[in-house]
Amino acid sequence: MQHPARSETDLASLVAQYSSLLFRVAHSVLRSRAEAEDVVQDTFVRVIEHHHTLDSIRDMRVWLIRITWNLAIDRRRRIRPDQMDDLFAQTLISKNLPADQALDEAQRMKSVLRELDRLPQKERQILLLSALDELGTVELAAVTGRSESAVRALLFRARTRLRTRLDKGATA
Amino acid sequence: MKQNSEQDIDRILTALRDTEPRTGMEQRILATIEQRKSAAPSRIFPWRLASLTTTALLASVFALHHHSLAPHPLIPHSSTNTPSETSATPSPTHPLAPHLLIPHSSTNTIALKHPTLSIPTNHQLLCDCDPIALAESQAPSHPAPELPLTDQEKLLRRAAHHADPVELAELNAATREARLAEDKADFKNFFNPPEPETNQ
């Protein structure tokens, strides 16, 4: 049985070590800081619930990312993603732009986010997780349960598909 | 156009990568987890209490059911009273009519292995709850209700009540036969060919 004081120390160190990464993972899905923070919190609650099996987990980082991703996807089904995308797109627009240009840019950002969500699930996951610049191909393969070559292929396909769709939407 | 799309994609992905959590997220997470930890025993306790209560209830119901299935007299068994005392003086805790009490001996009563355990019998339960129900359950059975009259019996009853002399006369077999014979004779006399006249 794990000593309580040690488990508390472990949990605090886990939070200090992984909370930022997990926050970005959740935020890439939810695009809301508050919702992403709730997801990170729920992830560590899961850690407490599985405290007796933590020793058997081979890669804690991969395990936590996988839990966070699944919780974020589950939460995204329950909230209104369009509202989140509007707010997130607004944060990307420079305040110095004229109103018409700012509106046009916001529309473009929202279309990118919309097409991002329309990607196949695995392609979207690979593209978003690889964008964090903290996970290598090996870790991405472990998180998604695919081979490294499949991860590379999925990443290439996701980017190509996204670009094609955006170009088609721009010309239409 | 393609260049613009690439730039927009990179811009979105960079923004997602560079997003920082609000300050103090780690402390908030740890505080929330601490709260949940402290609240966990109070959430578990009612379940444990409920499970214990349910187990105790099921055990008592099973014991009562098992006890009621065993054959035993409807007389309270007291380990201190002798059979003669019991038959002579009914217990004050069981207000029964004297005729309902049946003298019993120690051979036909339930012998508990543990005298300290006092599981109430059906009789005791009924006495405490509803003495009228006990009296009714011990009352002698009533005879079955009468069967409904047949059609012939109904006709007889109607004839007797109306007192029609013709109908009453038909009830007598001899009179009825005589009447039928008389009717036959009249019929014959009416339809028989007339006798040939003899020449004087």
XYZ file of N, CA and C in Angstrom, chain B residues 107-173:
201
model
N -43.703 -30.707 24.733
C -43.251 -31.528 23.608
C -43.655 -30.929 22.273
N -44.756 -30.159 22.224
C -45.191 -29.629 20.932
C -44.893 -28.142 20.789
N -43.991 -27.654 21.551
C -43.584 -26.262 21.390
C -42.200 -26.225 20.755
N -41.845 -25.066 20.258
C -40.547 -24.909 19.610
C -39.487 -24.757 20.680
N -38.487 -25.562 20.592
C -37.385 -25.467 21.548
C -36.255 -24.690 20.901
N -35.999 -23.510 21.394
C -34.926 -22.685 20.834
C -33.592 -23.145 21.388
N -32.605 -23.129 20.543
C -31.273 -23.513 21.001
C -30.716 -22.474 21.965
N -31.045 -21.232 21.695
C -30.561 -20.158 22.555
C -31.768 -19.518 23.232
N -31.949 -19.745 24.517
C -33.124 -19.197 25.201
C -33.146 -17.682 25.191
N -31.975 -17.056 25.058
C -31.966 -15.594 25.094
C -32.576 -14.991 23.829
N -32.554 -15.769 22.742
C -33.140 -15.264 21.504
C -34.646 -15.444 21.583
N -35.396 -14.402 21.494
C -36.846 -14.496 21.562
C -37.422 -14.010 20.252
N -37.567 -14.944 19.345
C -38.176 -14.598 18.061
C -39.681 -14.705 18.226
N -40.434 -13.664 17.946
C -41.878 -13.712 18.155
C -42.539 -14.695 17.205
N -43.475 -15.431 17.728
C -44.221 -16.364 16.889
C -45.322 -15.603 16.179
N -46.020 -16.323 15.295
C -47.147 -15.700 14.598
C -48.214 -15.284 15.585
N -48.389 -16.142 16.582
C -49.416 -15.854 17.568
C -49.097 -14.549 18.294
N -47.844 -14.422 18.676
C -47.466 -13.204 19.394
C -47.629 -11.990 18.502
N -47.256 -12.152 17.268
C -47.377 -11.016 16.349
C -48.820 -10.612 16.190
N -49.685 -11.613 16.045
C -51.087 -11.297 15.853
C -51.682 -10.685 17.105
N -51.271 -11.208 18.268
C -51.812 -10.667 19.508
C -51.442 -9.205 19.660
N -50.199 -8.914 19.340
C -49.756 -7.542 19.523
C -50.384 -6.623 18.504
N -50.617 -7.154 17.335
C -51.035 -6.255 16.261
C -52.549 -6.199 16.141
N -53.210 -7.367 16.078
C -54.626 -7.370 15.750
C -55.303 -8.575 16.393
N -55.827 -8.448 17.586
C -56.492 -9.600 18.222
C -57.725 -10.036 17.471
N -58.393 -9.129 16.781
C -59.597 -9.510 16.032
C -59.227 -10.475 14.908
N -58.118 -10.192 14.278
C -57.674 -11.065 13.193
C -57.362 -12.454 13.712
N -56.782 -12.517 14.910
C -56.461 -13.825 15.482
C -57.734 -14.590 15.800
N -58.713 -13.873 16.393
C -59.966 -14.532 16.732
C -60.658 -15.044 15.480
N -60.613 -14.271 14.425
C -61.240 -14.700 13.173
C -60.512 -15.885 12.557
N -59.214 -15.893 12.707
C -58.466 -17.004 12.110
C -58.702 -18.293 12.863
N -59.082 -18.190 14.154
C -59.297 -19.402 14.933
C -60.770 -19.776 15.015
N -61.646 -18.994 14.468
C -63.069 -19.305 14.519
C -63.362 -20.535 13.661
N -64.411 -21.322 14.043
C -64.733 -22.516 13.236
C -65.203 -22.118 11.839
N -64.961 -23.022 10.936
C -65.329 -22.725 9.567
C -66.837 -22.767 9.398
N -67.385 -21.890 8.634
C -68.816 -21.869 8.352
C -69.118 -22.871 7.258
N -70.378 -23.459 7.275
C -70.717 -24.370 6.168
C -70.779 -23.614 4.856
N -70.664 -24.397 3.811
C -70.683 -23.770 2.491
C -72.064 -23.194 2.213
N -72.163 -22.139 1.484
C -73.486 -21.556 1.176
C -74.312 -22.505 0.313
N -75.652 -22.318 0.423
C -76.551 -23.211 -0.321
C -76.384 -23.006 -1.813
N -76.600 -24.137 -2.513
C -76.514 -24.045 -3.974
C -77.772 -23.367 -4.513
N -77.744 -22.776 -5.626
C -78.951 -22.151 -6.204
C -79.961 -23.227 -6.609
N -81.252 -22.823 -6.630
C -82.323 -23.772 -6.958
C -82.251 -24.181 -8.423
N -82.687 -25.426 -8.656
C -82.783 -25.872 -10.057
C -84.059 -25.300 -10.670
N -84.241 -25.523 -11.964
C -85.433 -25.002 -12.660
C -86.705 -25.663 -12.128
N -86.612 -26.974 -11.872
C -87.795 -27.677 -11.351
C -88.164 -27.155 -9.974
N -87.157 -26.925 -9.157
C -87.434 -26.408 -7.809
C -88.035 -25.009 -7.869
N -87.577 -24.239 -8.800
C -88.142 -22.901 -8.934
C -89.613 -22.965 -9.351
N -89.937 -23.898 -10.266
C -91.337 -24.059 -10.704
C -92.222 -24.498 -9.551
N -91.702 -25.429 -8.739
C -92.477 -25.901 -7.593
C -92.749 -24.769 -6.607
N -91.714 -23.975 -6.407
C -91.894 -22.870 -5.444
C -92.937 -21.868 -5.959
N -92.915 -21.643 -7.240
C -93.872 -20.677 -7.793
C -95.311 -21.210 -7.699
N -95.437 -22.492 -7.977
C -96.780 -23.077 -7.901
C -97.328 -23.024 -6.482
N -96.462 -23.326 -5.526
C -96.905 -23.295 -4.135
C -97.276 -21.886 -3.711
N -96.546 -20.912 -4.172
C -96.829 -19.532 -3.762
C -98.101 -19.011 -4.403
N -98.343 -19.372 -5.694
C -99.549 -18.869 -6.371
C -100.804 -19.627 -5.966
N -100.659 -20.876 -5.524
C -101.789 -21.700 -5.064
C -102.851 -21.877 -6.142
N -102.431 -22.063 -7.398
C -103.392 -22.326 -8.471
C -103.872 -23.766 -8.338
N -105.181 -24.002 -8.204
C -105.633 -25.391 -7.954
C -105.270 -26.347 -9.085
N -105.321 -25.864 -10.322
C -104.982 -26.762 -11.442
C -103.521 -27.187 -11.356
N -102.669 -26.188 -11.124
C -101.236 -26.497 -11.060
C -100.918 -27.387 -9.859
N -101.628 -27.108 -8.727
C -101.388 -27.939 -7.544
C -101.866 -29.364 -7.780
N -102.977 -29.473 -8.516
C -103.504 -30.814 -8.790
C -102.556 -31.594 -9.689
N -101.900 -30.880 -10.590
C -100.982 -31.564 -11.499
C -99.725 -32.075 -10.793
N -99.534 -31.561 -9.611
C -98.348 -32.042 -8.889
C -98.562 -33.478 -8.400
N -99.908 -33.856 -8.221
C -100.208 -35.226 -7.791
C -100.193 -36.126 -9.026
N -99.393 -37.167 -8.982
C -99.212 -38.017 -10.158
C -100.518 -38.733 -10.533
